[in-house]
mmCIF file of C-alpha atoms in Angstrom:
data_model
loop_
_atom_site.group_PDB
_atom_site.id
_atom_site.type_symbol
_atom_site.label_atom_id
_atom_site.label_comp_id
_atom_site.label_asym_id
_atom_site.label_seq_id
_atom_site.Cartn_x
_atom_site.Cartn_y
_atom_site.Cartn_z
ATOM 1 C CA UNK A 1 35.826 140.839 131.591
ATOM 2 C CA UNK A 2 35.126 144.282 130.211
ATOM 3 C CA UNK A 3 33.257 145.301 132.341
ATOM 4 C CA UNK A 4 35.767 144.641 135.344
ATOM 5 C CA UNK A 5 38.358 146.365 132.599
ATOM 6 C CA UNK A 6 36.084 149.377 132.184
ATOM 7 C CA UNK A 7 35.726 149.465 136.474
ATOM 8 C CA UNK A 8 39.766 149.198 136.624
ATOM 9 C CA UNK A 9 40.019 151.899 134.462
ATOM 10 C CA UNK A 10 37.582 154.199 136.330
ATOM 11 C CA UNK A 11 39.218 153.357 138.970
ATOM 12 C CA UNK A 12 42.663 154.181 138.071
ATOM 13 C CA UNK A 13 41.388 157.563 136.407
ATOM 14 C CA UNK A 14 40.330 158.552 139.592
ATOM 15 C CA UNK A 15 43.418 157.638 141.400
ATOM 16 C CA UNK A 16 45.509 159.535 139.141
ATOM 17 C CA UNK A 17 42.971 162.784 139.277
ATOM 18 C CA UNK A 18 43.323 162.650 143.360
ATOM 19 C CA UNK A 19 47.155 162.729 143.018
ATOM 20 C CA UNK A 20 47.410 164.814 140.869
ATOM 21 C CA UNK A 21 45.348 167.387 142.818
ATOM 22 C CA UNK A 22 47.223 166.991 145.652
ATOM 23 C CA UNK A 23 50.443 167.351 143.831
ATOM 24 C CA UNK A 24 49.351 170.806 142.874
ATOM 25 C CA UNK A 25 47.777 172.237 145.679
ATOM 26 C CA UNK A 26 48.921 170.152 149.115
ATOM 27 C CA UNK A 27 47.416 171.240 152.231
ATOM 28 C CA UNK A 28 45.615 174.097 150.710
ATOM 29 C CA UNK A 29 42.371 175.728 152.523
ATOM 30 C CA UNK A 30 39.228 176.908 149.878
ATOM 31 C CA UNK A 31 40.570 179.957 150.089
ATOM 32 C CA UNK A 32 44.143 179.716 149.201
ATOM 33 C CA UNK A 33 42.618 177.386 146.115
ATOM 34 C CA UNK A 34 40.582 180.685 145.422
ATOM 35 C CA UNK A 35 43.813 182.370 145.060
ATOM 36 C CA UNK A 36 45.340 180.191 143.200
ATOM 37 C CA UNK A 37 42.739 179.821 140.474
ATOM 38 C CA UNK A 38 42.557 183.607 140.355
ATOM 39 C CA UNK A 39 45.792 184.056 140.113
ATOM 40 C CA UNK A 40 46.003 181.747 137.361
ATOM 41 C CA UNK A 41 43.267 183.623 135.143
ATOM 42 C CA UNK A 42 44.919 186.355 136.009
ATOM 43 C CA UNK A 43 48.671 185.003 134.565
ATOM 44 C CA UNK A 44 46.602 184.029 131.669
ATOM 45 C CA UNK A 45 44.303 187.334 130.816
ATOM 46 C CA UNK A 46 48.163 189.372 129.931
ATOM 47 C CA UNK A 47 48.825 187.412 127.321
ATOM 48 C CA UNK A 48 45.252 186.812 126.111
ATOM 49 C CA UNK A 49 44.888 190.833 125.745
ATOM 50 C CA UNK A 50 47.982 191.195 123.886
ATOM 51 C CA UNK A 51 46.970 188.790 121.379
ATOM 52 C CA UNK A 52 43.601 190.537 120.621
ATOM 53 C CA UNK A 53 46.218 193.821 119.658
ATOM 54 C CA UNK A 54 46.686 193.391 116.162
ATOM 55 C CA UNK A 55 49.039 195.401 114.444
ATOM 56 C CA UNK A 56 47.036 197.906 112.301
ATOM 57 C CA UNK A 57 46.175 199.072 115.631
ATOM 58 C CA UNK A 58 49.329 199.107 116.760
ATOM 59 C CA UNK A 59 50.391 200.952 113.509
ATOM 60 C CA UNK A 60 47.213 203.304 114.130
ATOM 61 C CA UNK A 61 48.213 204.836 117.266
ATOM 62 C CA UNK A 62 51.917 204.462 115.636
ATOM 63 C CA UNK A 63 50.760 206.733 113.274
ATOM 64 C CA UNK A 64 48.516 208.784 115.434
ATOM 65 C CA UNK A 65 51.285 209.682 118.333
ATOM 66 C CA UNK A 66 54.849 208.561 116.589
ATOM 67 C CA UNK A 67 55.740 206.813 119.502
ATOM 68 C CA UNK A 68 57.908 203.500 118.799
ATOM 69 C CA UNK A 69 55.894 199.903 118.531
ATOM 70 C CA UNK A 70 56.465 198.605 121.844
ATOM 71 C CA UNK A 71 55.635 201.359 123.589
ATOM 72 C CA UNK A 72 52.160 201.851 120.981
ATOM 73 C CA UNK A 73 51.701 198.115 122.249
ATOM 74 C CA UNK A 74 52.209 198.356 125.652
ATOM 75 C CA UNK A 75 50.223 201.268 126.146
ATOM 76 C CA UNK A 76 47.318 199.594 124.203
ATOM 77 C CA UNK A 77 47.464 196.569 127.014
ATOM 78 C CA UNK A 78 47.594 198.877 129.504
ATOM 79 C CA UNK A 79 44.504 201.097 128.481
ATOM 80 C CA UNK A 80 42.827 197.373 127.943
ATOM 81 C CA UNK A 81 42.695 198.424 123.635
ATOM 82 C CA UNK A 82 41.345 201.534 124.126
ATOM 83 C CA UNK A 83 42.878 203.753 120.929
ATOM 84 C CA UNK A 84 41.713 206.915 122.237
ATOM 85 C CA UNK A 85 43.057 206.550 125.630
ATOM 86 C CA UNK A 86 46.393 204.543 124.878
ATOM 87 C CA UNK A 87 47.033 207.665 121.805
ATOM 88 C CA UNK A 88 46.491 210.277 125.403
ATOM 89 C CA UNK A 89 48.660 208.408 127.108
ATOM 90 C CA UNK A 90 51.149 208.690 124.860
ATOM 91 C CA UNK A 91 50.752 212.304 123.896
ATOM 92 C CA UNK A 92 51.224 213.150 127.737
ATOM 93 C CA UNK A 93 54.128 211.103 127.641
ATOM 94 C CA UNK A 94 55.653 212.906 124.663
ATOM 95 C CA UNK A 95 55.102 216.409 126.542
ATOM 96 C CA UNK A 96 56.570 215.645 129.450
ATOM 97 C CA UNK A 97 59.569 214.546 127.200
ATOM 98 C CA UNK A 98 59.496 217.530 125.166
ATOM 99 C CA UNK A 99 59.604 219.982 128.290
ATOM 100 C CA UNK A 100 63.045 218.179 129.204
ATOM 101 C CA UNK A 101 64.337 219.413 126.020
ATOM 102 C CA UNK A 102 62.967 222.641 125.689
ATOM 103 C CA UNK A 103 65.949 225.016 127.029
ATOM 104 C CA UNK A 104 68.821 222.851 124.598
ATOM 105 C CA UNK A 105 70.335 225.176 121.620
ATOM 106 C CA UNK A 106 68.618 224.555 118.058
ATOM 107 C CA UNK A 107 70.596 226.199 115.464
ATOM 108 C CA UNK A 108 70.357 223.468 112.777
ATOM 109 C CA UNK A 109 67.296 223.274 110.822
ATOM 110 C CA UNK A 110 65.914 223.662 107.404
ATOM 111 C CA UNK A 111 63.970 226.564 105.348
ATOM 112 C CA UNK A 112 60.380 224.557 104.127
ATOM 113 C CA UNK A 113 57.978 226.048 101.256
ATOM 114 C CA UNK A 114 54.479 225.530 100.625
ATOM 115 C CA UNK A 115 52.584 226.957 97.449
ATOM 116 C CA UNK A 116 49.136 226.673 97.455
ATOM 117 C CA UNK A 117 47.039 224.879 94.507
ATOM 118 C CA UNK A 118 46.974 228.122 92.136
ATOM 119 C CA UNK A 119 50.035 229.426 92.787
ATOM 120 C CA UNK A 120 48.804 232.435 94.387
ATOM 121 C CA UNK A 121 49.678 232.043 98.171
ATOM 122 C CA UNK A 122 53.215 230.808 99.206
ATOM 123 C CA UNK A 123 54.484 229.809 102.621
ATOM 124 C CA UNK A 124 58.017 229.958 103.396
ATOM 125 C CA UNK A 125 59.343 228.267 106.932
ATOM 126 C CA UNK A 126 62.300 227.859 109.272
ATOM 127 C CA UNK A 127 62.136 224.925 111.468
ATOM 128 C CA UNK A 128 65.258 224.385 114.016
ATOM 129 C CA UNK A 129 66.607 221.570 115.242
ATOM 130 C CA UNK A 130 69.951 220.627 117.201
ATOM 131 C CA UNK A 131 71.951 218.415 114.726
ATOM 132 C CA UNK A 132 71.663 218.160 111.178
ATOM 133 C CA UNK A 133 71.534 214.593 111.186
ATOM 134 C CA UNK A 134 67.818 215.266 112.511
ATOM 135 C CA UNK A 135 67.360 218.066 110.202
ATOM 136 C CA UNK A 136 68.156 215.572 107.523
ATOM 137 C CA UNK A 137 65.840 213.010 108.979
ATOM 138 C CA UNK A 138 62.180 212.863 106.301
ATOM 139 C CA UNK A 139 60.314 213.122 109.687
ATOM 140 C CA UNK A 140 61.620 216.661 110.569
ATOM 141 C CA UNK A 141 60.981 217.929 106.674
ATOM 142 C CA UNK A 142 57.785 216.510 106.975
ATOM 143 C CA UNK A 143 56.672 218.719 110.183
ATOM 144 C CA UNK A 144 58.190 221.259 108.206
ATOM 145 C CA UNK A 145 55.635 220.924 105.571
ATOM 146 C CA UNK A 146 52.775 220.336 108.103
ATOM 147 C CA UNK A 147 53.536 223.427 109.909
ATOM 148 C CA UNK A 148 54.265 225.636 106.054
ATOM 149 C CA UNK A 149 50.475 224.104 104.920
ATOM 150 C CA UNK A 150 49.747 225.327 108.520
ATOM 151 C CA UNK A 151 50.320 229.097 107.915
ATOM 152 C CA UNK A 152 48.815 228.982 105.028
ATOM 153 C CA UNK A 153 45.609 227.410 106.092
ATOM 154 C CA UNK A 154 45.210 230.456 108.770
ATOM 155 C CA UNK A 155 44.835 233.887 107.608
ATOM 156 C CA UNK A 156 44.931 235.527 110.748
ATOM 157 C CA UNK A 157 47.958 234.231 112.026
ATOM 158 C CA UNK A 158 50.842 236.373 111.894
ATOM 159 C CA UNK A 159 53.751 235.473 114.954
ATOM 160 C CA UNK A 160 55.227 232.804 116.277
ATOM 161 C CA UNK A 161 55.072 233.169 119.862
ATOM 162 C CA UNK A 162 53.831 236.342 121.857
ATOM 163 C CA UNK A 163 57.025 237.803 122.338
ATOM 164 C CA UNK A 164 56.973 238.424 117.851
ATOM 165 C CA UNK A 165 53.715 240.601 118.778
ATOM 166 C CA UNK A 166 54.610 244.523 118.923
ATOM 167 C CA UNK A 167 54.201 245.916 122.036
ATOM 168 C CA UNK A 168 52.373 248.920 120.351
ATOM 169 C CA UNK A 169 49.817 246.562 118.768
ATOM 170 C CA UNK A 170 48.829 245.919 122.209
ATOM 171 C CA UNK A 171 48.590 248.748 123.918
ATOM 172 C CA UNK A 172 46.998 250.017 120.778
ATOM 173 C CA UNK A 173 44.120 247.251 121.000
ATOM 174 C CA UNK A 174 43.999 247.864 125.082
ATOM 175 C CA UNK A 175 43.247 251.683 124.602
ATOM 176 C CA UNK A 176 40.536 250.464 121.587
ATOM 177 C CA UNK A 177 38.769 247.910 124.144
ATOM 178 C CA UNK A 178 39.049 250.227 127.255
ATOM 179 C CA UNK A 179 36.795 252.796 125.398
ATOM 180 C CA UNK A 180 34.281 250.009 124.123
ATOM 181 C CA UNK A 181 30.727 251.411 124.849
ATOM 182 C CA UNK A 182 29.622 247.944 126.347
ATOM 183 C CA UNK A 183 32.531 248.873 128.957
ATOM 184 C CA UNK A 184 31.440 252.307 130.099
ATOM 185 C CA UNK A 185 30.152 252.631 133.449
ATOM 186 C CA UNK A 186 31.790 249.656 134.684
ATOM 187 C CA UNK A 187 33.906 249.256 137.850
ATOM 188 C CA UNK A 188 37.934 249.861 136.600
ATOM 189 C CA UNK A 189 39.016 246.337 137.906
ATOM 190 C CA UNK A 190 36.296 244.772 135.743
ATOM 191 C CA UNK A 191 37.199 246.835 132.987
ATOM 192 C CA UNK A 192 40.897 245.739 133.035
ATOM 193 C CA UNK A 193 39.821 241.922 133.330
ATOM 194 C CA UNK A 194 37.678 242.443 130.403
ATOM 195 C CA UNK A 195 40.070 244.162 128.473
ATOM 196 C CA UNK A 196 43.035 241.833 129.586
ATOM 197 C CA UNK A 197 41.007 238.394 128.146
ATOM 198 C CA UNK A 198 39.786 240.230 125.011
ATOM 199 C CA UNK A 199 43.881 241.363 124.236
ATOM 200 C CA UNK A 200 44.524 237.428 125.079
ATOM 201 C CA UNK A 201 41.856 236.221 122.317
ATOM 202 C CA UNK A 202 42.902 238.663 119.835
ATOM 203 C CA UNK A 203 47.003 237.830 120.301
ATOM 204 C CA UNK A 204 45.937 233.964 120.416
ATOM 205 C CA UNK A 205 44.072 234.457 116.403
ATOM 206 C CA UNK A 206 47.436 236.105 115.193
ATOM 207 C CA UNK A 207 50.118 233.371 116.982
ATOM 208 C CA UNK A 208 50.551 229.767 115.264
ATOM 209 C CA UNK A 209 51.800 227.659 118.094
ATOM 210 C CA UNK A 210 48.044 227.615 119.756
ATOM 211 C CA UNK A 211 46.204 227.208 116.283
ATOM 212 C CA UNK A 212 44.386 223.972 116.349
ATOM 213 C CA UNK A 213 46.667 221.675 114.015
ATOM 214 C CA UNK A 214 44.531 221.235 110.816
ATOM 215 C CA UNK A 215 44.843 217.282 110.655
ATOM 216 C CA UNK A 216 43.744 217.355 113.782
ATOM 217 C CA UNK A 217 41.957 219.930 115.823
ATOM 218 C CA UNK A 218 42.466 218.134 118.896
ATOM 219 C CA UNK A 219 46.185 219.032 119.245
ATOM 220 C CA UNK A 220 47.618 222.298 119.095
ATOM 221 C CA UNK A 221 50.220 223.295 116.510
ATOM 222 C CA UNK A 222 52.342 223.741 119.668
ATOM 223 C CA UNK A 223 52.016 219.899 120.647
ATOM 224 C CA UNK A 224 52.365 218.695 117.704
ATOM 225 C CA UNK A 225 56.055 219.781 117.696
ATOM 226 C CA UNK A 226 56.245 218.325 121.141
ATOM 227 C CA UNK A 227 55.061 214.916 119.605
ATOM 228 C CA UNK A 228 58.060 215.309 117.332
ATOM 229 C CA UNK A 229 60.790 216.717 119.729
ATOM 230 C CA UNK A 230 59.616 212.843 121.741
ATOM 231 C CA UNK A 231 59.890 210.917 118.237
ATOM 232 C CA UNK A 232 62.840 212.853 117.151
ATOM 233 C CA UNK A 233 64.944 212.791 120.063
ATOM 234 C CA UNK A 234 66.210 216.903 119.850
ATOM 235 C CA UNK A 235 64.701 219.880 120.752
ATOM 236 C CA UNK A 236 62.848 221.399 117.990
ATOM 237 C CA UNK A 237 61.705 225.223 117.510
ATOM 238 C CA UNK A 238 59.199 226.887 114.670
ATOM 239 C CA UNK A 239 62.615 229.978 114.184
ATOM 240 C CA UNK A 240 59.440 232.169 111.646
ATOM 241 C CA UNK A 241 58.021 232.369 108.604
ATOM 242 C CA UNK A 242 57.281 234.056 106.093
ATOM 243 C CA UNK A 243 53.933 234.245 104.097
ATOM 244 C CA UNK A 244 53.500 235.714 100.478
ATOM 245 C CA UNK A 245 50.548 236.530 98.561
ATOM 246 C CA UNK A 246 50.307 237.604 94.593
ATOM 247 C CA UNK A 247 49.964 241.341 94.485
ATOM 248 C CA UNK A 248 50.008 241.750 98.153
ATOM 249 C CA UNK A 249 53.637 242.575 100.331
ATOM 250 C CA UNK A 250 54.965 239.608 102.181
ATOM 251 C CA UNK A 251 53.562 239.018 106.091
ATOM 252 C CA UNK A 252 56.415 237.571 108.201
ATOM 253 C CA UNK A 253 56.316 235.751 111.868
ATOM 254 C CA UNK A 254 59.243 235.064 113.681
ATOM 255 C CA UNK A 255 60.402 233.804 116.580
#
């Protein structure tokens, strides 16, 4: 008897197993099957990659970029949990906001200081904004401090944007490179291109906006404004500042 139970219980098993199959794939060739099955793993791998992003890497790139959760989450799926190329992602993405909002008014703002340990260096800065709900926001004062500690880490930097450099410093420095010795003798078009990408180096060591930003030197001061113009929501400007030194006369940049 149990072993005709056991058989009638194989049997049944089986039974069900063929219905079943049949149920869920009727009149199917081996290769629609394949497509099922792979389109089954694939309905399966979403949700298994967005459980393997935790959130402290979701607050990483948070951190790193600004951006809001879900899109720090999505872009993590997307780049498979690659930080580095989910944080480039979203840098791009912030840029392309920023440029949107680059031509809008910003005539709110606040005026940010920075004295360095000793007391002997002090930064003063204008950062613009469009409302002052924003300026009010502690995001915007703290870019305002990043970009005061800024100035102050970089000696050489003395404008804003090109347009704050004199037009006599540079035809002063084009004269000075024009009559360089290592230039003499050389063709006049090759003298000007010379000249021309020297002038660009020496204006690019006295503006702030392309200084590497010193948190990190793989963004420029410039873009990290962008990244919080994106976060922010408003167009936001560097206006100038101001830098002061003990027993020396005050060096100002503005916009």
């Amino acid at each position: 008897e149990r072993a005709m139970g056991a058989t009638t219980l194989s049997l049944v098993a089986a039974l069900l197993a063929m219905a079943t199959e049949a149920l869920v794939l009727p009149h199917t060739t081996a290769s629609t099957n394949a497509l099922y099955h792979t389109g089954v793993q694939s309905r399966t791998q979403i949700p298994l990659m967005a459980a393997t992003i935790d959130a402290k890497t979701v607050k990483s790139l948070r951190d790193a970029t600004g951006a809001g959760m879900m899109d720090c989450k999505k872009a993590l799926i997307d780049s498979d949990g690659d930080l580095e190329a989910a944080t480039e992602f979203l840098r791009k993405k912030g840029l392309a906001s920023a440029a949107k909002k680059a031509d809008r008014a910003a005539k709110e703002g606040i005026i940010e200081t920075y004295i360095h340990t000793g007391a002997k260096l002090g930064i003063m800065v204008e950062l613009n904004c469009e409302t002052d709900f924003v300026a009010k926001r502690p995001e915007f004062q703290e870019l305002a401090k990043a970009i005061a500690m800024q100035v102050a880490a970089c000696p050489t930097v003395e404008a804003v944007t090109p347009d704050d450099i004199p037009v006599d410093w540079v035809e002063k420095e084009k004269r000075i490179e024009a009559a360089s010795e290592d230039l003499q003798g050389k063709p006049e078009q090759i003298v000007e291109k010379i000249v021309a990408g020297r002038i660009e180096k020496a204006m690019k060591a006295k503006l702030l906006m392309p200084q590497p930003y010193i948190r990190d030197p793989n963004m420029t001061v410039d873009e990290l404004v962008k990244s919080y113009v994106a976060k922010l929501g408003e167009n936001i400007k560097v206006a100038r500042f101001a830098r002061f030194t003990v027993g020396g006369a005050a060096v100002a940049g503005e916009e």
